[in-house]
């Protein structure tokens, strides 16, 4: 028998989710690692949850914005070895990284964020220069009609994936957990936002037409992040760059369409092998949610969870996924459901996209009962709205807001043999 602990960490506005399997095959998984309170939570995760030797077997990165990656350096500071980093493949890696670099430098930066932002930018520079240490990088290709995702990648005792790329929706099968039972992680890089390319083209014009600064483009056409940093350190130049960014994406928006959702859960085996034995953690709701008629409570006393003990074994991490966006004639949710097939109906735990932003509210995500969670700041974060949570509840799902004032929210899952 195996036991797995899945944890939603209280990092304020950010994303940090971990899974640790204990049994015949020990494996540790992280999905995103960012947020304002991430340093403290990473330390707690490593000390309280991570077995020795301190390895992260699979690190999934949904996208490169600071609130999803700024904790990666802290993992290394705690002596953690990251075996495999899995992230979305982009058509123009240089432009996509520059987009995130600009977004991180220009959005939500204040005195308390400075270290958080600099840590995120450091990882982007390392990844751009192929300097991420001994970690094996695996890129997930974007969704294409008709691609064959039937053959899983086997993750075994070697602890390193042989592949450098995965097809969208191709599973990673963990070998040797329990007889015919296994756990699969299914990364789905739905779509790369084409506007990233337009941003790069507009930045090239800006760089060529501004004699005050040296060009931040290399001879091969890629963006030099070091030179871009110099521009961003100049208040006037930073304003010019941000104006271009907003002209391309529109004010208050950013390109999250390539944000990679990941399914984690049982696939192709009888569900009676999997059961959620216990849910641990207190939830304190933000002041403006008092009218939502929730009391502080231990989650495992909720009747909903007792009815969903088996389904809660499966989780869908969403990142800043944009469910209402379209690729060809289908919405991203339709593509995601087609990719996951019957796995879709296993899902009992789901991250609410983009920190419960109203622009990403979509009834199709809540078509069967599930527990839905979002990480937000307790007082400052305006992205999460009452209307979004109310709509989730109207669809017979249970929304939970996890703020930096909560305890970690953990799900203990047992995987039984025949």
Short mmCIF file of C-alpha atoms in Angstrom, two decimals:
data_model
loop_
_atom_site.label_atom_id
_atom_site.label_comp_id
_atom_site.label_asym_id
_atom_site.label_seq_id
_atom_site.Cartn_x
_atom_site.Cartn_y
_atom_site.Cartn_z
CA UNK A 1 0.00 0.00 0.00
CA UNK A 2 1.12 3.56 -0.74
CA UNK A 3 0.20 6.77 1.00
CA UNK A 4 0.25 10.15 -0.67
CA UNK A 5 0.02 13.62 0.85
CA UNK A 6 -1.13 16.41 -1.44
CA UNK A 7 -0.76 19.92 0.02
CA UNK A 8 -2.05 23.37 -0.94
CA UNK A 9 0.37 25.83 0.62
CA UNK A 10 -0.81 29.26 1.92
CA UNK A 11 1.43 31.66 0.00
CA UNK A 12 -0.93 34.59 -0.47
CA UNK A 13 -1.30 35.54 -4.12
CA UNK A 14 0.71 32.73 -5.67
CA UNK A 15 0.76 29.00 -6.35
CA UNK A 16 2.63 26.24 -4.51
CA UNK A 17 1.30 22.69 -4.52
CA UNK A 18 3.14 19.53 -3.52
CA UNK A 19 2.61 15.78 -3.62
CA UNK A 20 4.68 13.26 -1.70
CA UNK A 21 4.15 9.52 -2.22
CA UNK A 22 5.46 7.11 0.40
CA UNK A 23 5.62 3.36 -0.13
CA UNK A 24 7.36 0.94 -2.50
CA UNK A 25 8.19 3.91 -4.75
CA UNK A 26 8.88 7.25 -3.05
CA UNK A 27 8.26 10.23 -5.29
CA UNK A 28 7.95 13.96 -4.67
CA UNK A 29 6.15 16.33 -7.04
CA UNK A 30 5.81 20.13 -7.06
CA UNK A 31 3.42 22.12 -9.23
CA UNK A 32 4.50 25.77 -9.36
CA UNK A 33 6.45 27.39 -6.56
CA UNK A 34 5.68 31.06 -6.06
CA UNK A 35 3.99 33.69 -3.91
CA UNK A 36 4.83 36.40 -1.43
CA UNK A 37 5.05 33.99 1.50
CA UNK A 38 6.88 31.31 -0.44
CA UNK A 39 10.22 31.37 1.40
CA UNK A 40 8.64 30.38 4.72
CA UNK A 41 6.39 27.74 3.14
CA UNK A 42 9.21 26.14 1.14
CA UNK A 43 11.21 25.76 4.35
CA UNK A 44 8.22 24.15 6.08
CA UNK A 45 7.60 21.80 3.15
CA UNK A 46 11.20 20.61 3.05
CA UNK A 47 11.47 20.13 6.82
CA UNK A 48 8.04 18.56 7.45
CA UNK A 49 7.12 16.74 4.24
CA UNK A 50 10.12 15.92 2.06
CA UNK A 51 11.82 12.57 2.72
CA UNK A 52 15.60 12.13 2.69
CA UNK A 53 17.40 12.37 0.30
CA UNK A 54 15.72 15.68 -0.43
CA UNK A 55 14.76 15.28 -4.07
CA UNK A 56 11.98 16.78 -6.16
CA UNK A 57 11.34 14.16 -8.82
CA UNK A 58 8.97 16.17 -11.00
CA UNK A 59 8.67 19.96 -10.91
CA UNK A 60 5.88 21.30 -13.13
CA UNK A 61 6.02 24.99 -14.04
CA UNK A 62 2.79 26.34 -15.50
CA UNK A 63 4.34 29.61 -16.76
CA UNK A 64 7.07 32.10 -15.86
CA UNK A 65 5.27 34.84 -13.94
CA UNK A 66 6.83 35.68 -10.56
CA UNK A 67 3.93 34.35 -8.44
CA UNK A 68 4.48 30.88 -9.92
CA UNK A 69 8.30 30.56 -9.96
CA UNK A 70 9.85 32.84 -7.34
CA UNK A 71 10.32 30.02 -4.82
CA UNK A 72 12.59 27.86 -6.95
CA UNK A 73 15.79 29.34 -5.55
CA UNK A 74 14.58 28.69 -2.01
CA UNK A 75 14.17 24.99 -2.83
CA UNK A 76 17.84 24.90 -3.76
CA UNK A 77 18.79 26.90 -0.65
CA UNK A 78 17.16 24.14 1.42
CA UNK A 79 19.41 21.56 -0.23
CA UNK A 80 16.77 20.14 -2.56
CA UNK A 81 17.83 18.46 -5.81
CA UNK A 82 15.33 18.95 -8.65
CA UNK A 83 15.54 15.94 -10.96
CA UNK A 84 13.13 16.96 -13.76
CA UNK A 85 11.64 20.35 -14.65
CA UNK A 86 8.59 20.11 -16.92
CA UNK A 87 7.31 23.29 -18.56
CA UNK A 88 5.45 24.51 -21.64
CA UNK A 89 7.33 24.58 -24.92
CA UNK A 90 7.07 27.95 -26.67
CA UNK A 91 7.55 28.66 -30.35
CA UNK A 92 9.83 31.59 -29.55
CA UNK A 93 11.42 30.89 -26.18
CA UNK A 94 13.31 34.19 -26.14
CA UNK A 95 10.16 36.30 -26.65
CA UNK A 96 8.10 34.27 -24.18
CA UNK A 97 10.74 34.68 -21.46
CA UNK A 98 11.01 38.40 -22.23
CA UNK A 99 7.22 38.73 -21.81
CA UNK A 100 7.39 37.21 -18.34
CA UNK A 101 10.48 39.26 -17.50
CA UNK A 102 8.70 42.50 -18.39
CA UNK A 103 5.50 41.47 -16.62
CA UNK A 104 7.41 40.58 -13.45
CA UNK A 105 9.30 43.87 -13.49
CA UNK A 106 6.26 46.08 -14.10
CA UNK A 107 3.30 44.48 -12.30
CA UNK A 108 2.65 44.63 -8.58
CA UNK A 109 6.16 45.61 -7.59
CA UNK A 110 6.56 47.38 -4.29
CA UNK A 111 9.14 47.33 -1.54
CA UNK A 112 8.02 44.04 -0.03
CA UNK A 113 8.06 42.34 -3.44
CA UNK A 114 11.61 43.24 -4.45
CA UNK A 115 13.27 39.98 -3.37
CA UNK A 116 10.38 37.94 -4.76
CA UNK A 117 10.68 39.58 -8.18
CA UNK A 118 14.49 39.33 -8.32
CA UNK A 119 14.38 35.60 -7.51
CA UNK A 120 11.89 35.01 -10.32
CA UNK A 121 13.99 37.01 -12.79
CA UNK A 122 17.08 35.05 -11.75
CA UNK A 123 15.44 31.75 -12.70
CA UNK A 124 14.32 33.14 -16.07
CA UNK A 125 17.88 34.27 -16.85
CA UNK A 126 19.27 30.87 -15.86
CA UNK A 127 16.73 29.02 -17.97
CA UNK A 128 17.35 31.31 -20.96
CA UNK A 129 21.07 30.56 -20.73
CA UNK A 130 20.61 26.81 -20.10
CA UNK A 131 22.12 27.19 -16.62
CA UNK A 132 19.56 25.47 -14.43
CA UNK A 133 22.11 23.05 -12.98
CA UNK A 134 21.72 19.29 -13.15
CA UNK A 135 17.94 19.37 -13.60
CA UNK A 136 16.66 17.60 -16.71
CA UNK A 137 14.43 19.95 -18.73
CA UNK A 138 11.34 18.47 -20.41
CA UNK A 139 9.19 20.71 -22.58
CA UNK A 140 5.53 19.95 -23.31
CA UNK A 141 4.48 20.67 -26.87
CA UNK A 142 1.40 22.76 -27.50
CA UNK A 143 -1.88 21.11 -28.41
CA UNK A 144 -2.29 20.04 -32.02
CA UNK A 145 -5.24 18.31 -33.60
CA UNK A 146 -4.72 14.58 -33.94
CA UNK A 147 -1.52 14.19 -31.92
CA UNK A 148 -1.13 10.73 -30.37
CA UNK A 149 -0.75 10.77 -26.61
CA UNK A 150 -1.35 7.07 -26.00
CA UNK A 151 2.16 5.99 -25.00
CA UNK A 152 3.08 7.04 -21.46
CA UNK A 153 6.57 7.98 -20.39
CA UNK A 154 7.77 5.56 -17.71
CA UNK A 155 9.27 7.15 -14.62
CA UNK A 156 11.36 4.51 -12.85
CA UNK A 157 14.22 4.12 -10.41
CA UNK A 158 16.62 6.15 -12.60
CA UNK A 159 14.70 9.24 -11.51
CA UNK A 160 15.35 11.11 -14.77
CA UNK A 161 12.99 11.21 -17.73
CA UNK A 162 14.67 10.20 -20.98
CA UNK A 163 12.48 12.48 -23.07
CA UNK A 164 13.31 16.09 -23.84
CA UNK A 165 9.77 16.78 -25.05
CA UNK A 166 6.30 15.42 -24.35
CA UNK A 167 3.20 15.62 -26.50
CA UNK A 168 0.36 17.67 -25.06
CA UNK A 169 -1.53 15.31 -22.77
CA UNK A 170 1.14 12.60 -22.77
CA UNK A 171 1.21 10.94 -19.38
CA UNK A 172 4.10 10.23 -17.05
CA UNK A 173 3.54 6.85 -15.45
CA UNK A 174 5.18 6.12 -12.11
CA UNK A 175 6.47 2.56 -12.14
CA UNK A 176 6.17 0.20 -9.20
CA UNK A 177 3.71 1.93 -6.90
CA UNK A 178 1.17 -0.84 -6.36
CA UNK A 179 0.79 -3.83 -8.67
CA UNK A 180 -1.66 -2.70 -11.37
CA UNK A 181 -2.33 0.62 -9.65
CA UNK A 182 -0.38 3.65 -10.64
CA UNK A 183 -0.43 7.41 -10.53
CA UNK A 184 -0.06 9.49 -13.67
CA UNK A 185 0.78 13.12 -14.24
CA UNK A 186 -0.63 14.47 -17.47
CA UNK A 187 0.81 17.81 -18.53
CA UNK A 188 -1.28 19.66 -21.09
CA UNK A 189 0.23 22.69 -22.80
CA UNK A 190 -2.91 23.78 -24.59
CA UNK A 191 -1.72 26.76 -26.57
CA UNK A 192 1.00 29.37 -26.83
CA UNK A 193 -0.35 32.90 -27.05
CA UNK A 194 0.52 34.33 -30.48
CA UNK A 195 0.65 37.82 -29.02
CA UNK A 196 4.01 36.94 -27.46
CA UNK A 197 5.46 37.02 -30.97
CA UNK A 198 3.84 40.38 -31.64
CA UNK A 199 5.30 41.73 -28.39
CA UNK A 200 8.79 40.71 -29.48
CA UNK A 201 8.35 42.36 -32.87
CA UNK A 202 7.15 45.60 -31.27
CA UNK A 203 10.04 45.55 -28.79
CA UNK A 204 12.45 45.21 -31.70
CA UNK A 205 11.05 48.41 -33.21
CA UNK A 206 11.35 50.18 -29.88
CA UNK A 207 14.93 49.04 -29.45
CA UNK A 208 15.91 50.17 -32.95
CA UNK A 209 14.25 53.57 -32.63
CA UNK A 210 15.65 54.56 -29.24
CA UNK A 211 19.25 55.85 -29.51
CA UNK A 212 19.46 56.49 -25.75
CA UNK A 213 19.93 52.80 -24.97
CA UNK A 214 21.84 49.98 -26.58
CA UNK A 215 19.77 47.35 -28.32
CA UNK A 216 18.57 44.49 -26.16
CA UNK A 217 18.51 42.18 -29.19
CA UNK A 218 21.34 39.79 -29.95
CA UNK A 219 22.68 39.25 -33.47
CA UNK A 220 20.66 36.02 -33.74
CA UNK A 221 17.42 37.93 -33.05
CA UNK A 222 16.96 36.73 -29.48
CA UNK A 223 16.37 39.16 -26.65
CA UNK A 224 19.30 39.78 -24.32
CA UNK A 225 17.76 39.71 -20.84
CA UNK A 226 20.78 41.48 -19.38
CA UNK A 227 20.35 44.43 -21.75
CA UNK A 228 16.59 44.36 -21.14
CA UNK A 229 17.35 44.63 -17.43
CA UNK A 230 19.29 47.83 -18.08
CA UNK A 231 16.33 49.33 -19.92
CA UNK A 232 13.97 48.34 -17.11
CA UNK A 233 16.22 50.01 -14.53
CA UNK A 234 15.68 53.35 -16.30
CA UNK A 235 12.31 54.79 -15.30
CA UNK A 236 11.65 56.43 -18.67
CA UNK A 237 12.68 53.36 -20.69
CA UNK A 238 10.65 51.09 -18.41
CA UNK A 239 7.59 53.23 -19.11
CA UNK A 240 8.17 52.89 -22.88
CA UNK A 241 8.45 49.11 -22.61
CA UNK A 242 5.32 48.87 -20.48
CA UNK A 243 3.41 51.02 -22.96
CA UNK A 244 4.34 48.57 -25.72
CA UNK A 245 3.30 45.64 -23.53
CA UNK A 246 -0.11 47.16 -22.85
CA UNK A 247 -0.63 48.08 -26.49
CA UNK A 248 -0.09 44.45 -27.46
CA UNK A 249 -2.11 42.76 -24.71
CA UNK A 250 -4.49 45.49 -23.62
CA UNK A 251 -4.46 47.27 -20.29
CA UNK A 252 -4.63 44.98 -17.27
CA UNK A 253 -4.12 41.78 -19.23
CA UNK A 254 -1.28 39.35 -19.72
CA UNK A 255 -0.75 36.28 -21.91
CA UNK A 256 -1.59 33.27 -19.78
CA UNK A 257 -2.97 31.15 -22.58
CA UNK A 258 0.18 29.01 -22.52
CA UNK A 259 -0.21 28.37 -18.78
CA UNK A 260 0.01 24.60 -18.44
CA UNK A 261 -2.66 22.65 -16.52
CA UNK A 262 -1.66 19.27 -15.08
CA UNK A 263 -3.88 16.34 -14.09
CA UNK A 264 -2.74 14.19 -11.20
CA UNK A 265 -4.62 11.06 -10.28
CA UNK A 266 -5.51 7.44 -10.98
CA UNK A 267 -5.94 6.43 -14.59
CA UNK A 268 -7.27 3.21 -16.05
CA UNK A 269 -7.64 1.36 -12.74
CA UNK A 270 -10.64 0.73 -10.50
CA UNK A 271 -11.31 3.77 -8.38
CA UNK A 272 -11.96 1.65 -5.29
CA UNK A 273 -8.16 1.35 -4.94
CA UNK A 274 -7.93 5.06 -4.11
CA UNK A 275 -9.44 6.79 -1.09
CA UNK A 276 -8.88 10.11 0.66
CA UNK A 277 -8.56 9.14 4.32
CA UNK A 278 -8.24 12.59 5.82
CA UNK A 279 -8.14 16.28 5.01
CA UNK A 280 -6.11 18.44 7.38
CA UNK A 281 -6.16 22.22 7.78
CA UNK A 282 -8.19 25.17 8.98
CA UNK A 283 -9.62 27.69 6.57
CA UNK A 284 -10.04 31.33 7.59
CA UNK A 285 -12.03 33.34 5.10
CA UNK A 286 -11.22 36.86 4.02
CA UNK A 287 -13.18 39.65 5.72
CA UNK A 288 -15.22 40.51 2.65
CA UNK A 289 -16.38 36.89 2.37
CA UNK A 290 -18.28 36.98 5.67
CA UNK A 291 -21.54 37.17 3.75
CA UNK A 292 -20.70 33.87 2.07
CA UNK A 293 -22.08 32.15 5.19
CA UNK A 294 -19.04 30.00 6.05
CA UNK A 295 -17.74 29.30 9.54
CA UNK A 296 -14.17 28.30 10.29
CA UNK A 297 -14.18 24.52 10.26
CA UNK A 298 -12.12 21.39 10.00
CA UNK A 299 -12.53 20.34 6.42
CA UNK A 300 -12.85 16.63 7.04
CA UNK A 301 -16.14 17.27 8.87
CA UNK A 302 -17.78 18.58 5.71
CA UNK A 303 -20.43 16.20 4.33
CA UNK A 304 -19.31 17.10 0.81
CA UNK A 305 -15.86 15.70 1.43
CA UNK A 306 -17.22 12.51 2.96
CA UNK A 307 -19.20 11.97 -0.25
CA UNK A 308 -16.16 12.74 -2.43
CA UNK A 309 -13.50 10.71 -0.60
CA UNK A 310 -12.59 8.70 -3.70
CA UNK A 311 -12.98 11.40 -6.29
CA UNK A 312 -10.75 13.77 -4.26
CA UNK A 313 -7.84 11.50 -5.14
CA UNK A 314 -7.70 13.23 -8.53
CA UNK A 315 -6.65 16.86 -8.87
CA UNK A 316 -6.45 19.33 -11.74
CA UNK A 317 -3.88 22.08 -11.30
CA UNK A 318 -4.77 25.01 -13.56
CA UNK A 319 -2.12 27.71 -13.14
CA UNK A 320 -3.39 30.87 -14.85
CA UNK A 321 -5.26 28.83 -17.45
CA UNK A 322 -7.75 30.80 -19.57
CA UNK A 323 -10.82 28.57 -19.95
CA UNK A 324 -12.75 31.01 -22.14
CA UNK A 325 -9.95 31.38 -24.67
CA UNK A 326 -10.26 29.56 -28.00
CA UNK A 327 -8.03 27.48 -30.23
CA UNK A 328 -9.51 26.97 -33.68
CA UNK A 329 -13.24 26.61 -32.93
CA UNK A 330 -13.02 25.02 -29.49
CA UNK A 331 -12.62 26.61 -26.09
CA UNK A 332 -9.64 25.56 -24.01
CA UNK A 333 -11.95 23.65 -21.65
CA UNK A 334 -13.30 21.57 -24.54
CA UNK A 335 -9.74 20.76 -25.60
CA UNK A 336 -8.74 19.92 -22.05
CA UNK A 337 -11.72 17.60 -21.57
CA UNK A 338 -10.99 15.87 -24.88
CA UNK A 339 -7.36 15.40 -23.86
CA UNK A 340 -8.18 14.01 -20.43
CA UNK A 341 -11.07 11.83 -21.67
CA UNK A 342 -12.62 9.84 -18.78
CA UNK A 343 -10.06 11.32 -16.39
CA UNK A 344 -12.13 14.51 -16.44
CA UNK A 345 -14.90 12.82 -14.44
CA UNK A 346 -12.42 11.57 -11.83
CA UNK A 347 -11.52 15.12 -10.79
CA UNK A 348 -12.72 16.01 -7.30
CA UNK A 349 -10.15 18.69 -6.45
CA UNK A 350 -9.45 21.59 -8.79
CA UNK A 351 -7.51 24.82 -8.68
CA UNK A 352 -9.70 27.77 -9.66
CA UNK A 353 -7.94 29.36 -12.66
CA UNK A 354 -5.92 32.53 -12.22
CA UNK A 355 -6.58 33.09 -8.52
CA UNK A 356 -10.38 33.16 -9.08
CA UNK A 357 -10.25 36.04 -11.54
CA UNK A 358 -13.73 36.85 -12.95
CA UNK A 359 -12.35 36.87 -16.51
CA UNK A 360 -11.66 33.15 -16.12
CA UNK A 361 -14.96 32.10 -14.60
CA UNK A 362 -16.45 29.29 -16.68
CA UNK A 363 -19.37 27.01 -15.83
CA UNK A 364 -17.91 24.20 -17.94
CA UNK A 365 -15.18 23.76 -15.32
CA UNK A 366 -17.78 23.00 -12.64
CA UNK A 367 -19.98 20.43 -14.34
CA UNK A 368 -19.80 17.91 -11.49
CA UNK A 369 -19.29 18.29 -7.71
CA UNK A 370 -15.72 19.03 -6.65
CA UNK A 371 -13.72 21.02 -4.14
CA UNK A 372 -12.29 24.14 -5.80
CA UNK A 373 -9.42 26.14 -4.31
CA UNK A 374 -7.69 29.45 -5.05
CA UNK A 375 -4.65 31.14 -3.49
CA UNK A 376 -5.10 34.87 -2.87
CA UNK A 377 -3.87 37.62 -0.55
CA UNK A 378 -6.01 38.04 2.53
CA UNK A 379 -6.58 41.79 2.17
CA UNK A 380 -4.97 43.19 -0.98
CA UNK A 381 -5.82 40.77 -3.78
CA UNK A 382 -8.69 42.05 -5.90
CA UNK A 383 -8.50 39.32 -8.53
CA UNK A 384 -10.75 36.97 -6.52
CA UNK A 385 -14.36 38.13 -6.41
CA UNK A 386 -17.43 37.09 -4.47
CA UNK A 387 -19.33 36.53 -7.75
CA UNK A 388 -16.86 33.88 -8.90
CA UNK A 389 -17.13 31.93 -5.65
CA UNK A 390 -20.90 32.27 -5.66
CA UNK A 391 -21.09 30.93 -9.21
CA UNK A 392 -18.94 27.92 -8.27
CA UNK A 393 -21.27 27.20 -5.33
CA UNK A 394 -24.33 27.49 -7.60
CA UNK A 395 -22.84 24.68 -9.69
CA UNK A 396 -22.81 22.36 -6.63
CA UNK A 397 -19.07 22.75 -6.14
CA UNK A 398 -17.40 23.96 -2.96
CA UNK A 399 -15.05 26.96 -3.33
CA UNK A 400 -12.23 27.48 -0.83
CA UNK A 401 -10.00 30.54 -0.64
CA UNK A 402 -6.53 29.82 0.76
CA UNK A 403 -4.74 32.94 2.03
CA UNK A 404 -1.39 33.49 3.72
CA UNK A 405 -3.20 33.39 7.08
CA UNK A 406 -4.25 29.74 6.66
CA UNK A 407 -2.50 26.58 7.68
CA UNK A 408 -1.37 24.28 4.85
CA UNK A 409 -4.33 22.32 3.48
CA UNK A 410 -3.33 18.65 3.12
CA UNK A 411 -5.10 15.62 1.67
CA UNK A 412 -3.94 12.16 2.80
CA UNK A 413 -4.63 9.60 0.08
CA UNK A 414 -4.24 5.83 0.44
CA UNK A 415 -3.63 3.65 -2.59
CA UNK A 416 -4.73 0.08 -1.85
CA UNK A 417 -3.67 -3.10 -3.67
CA UNK A 418 -6.20 -5.59 -4.99
#
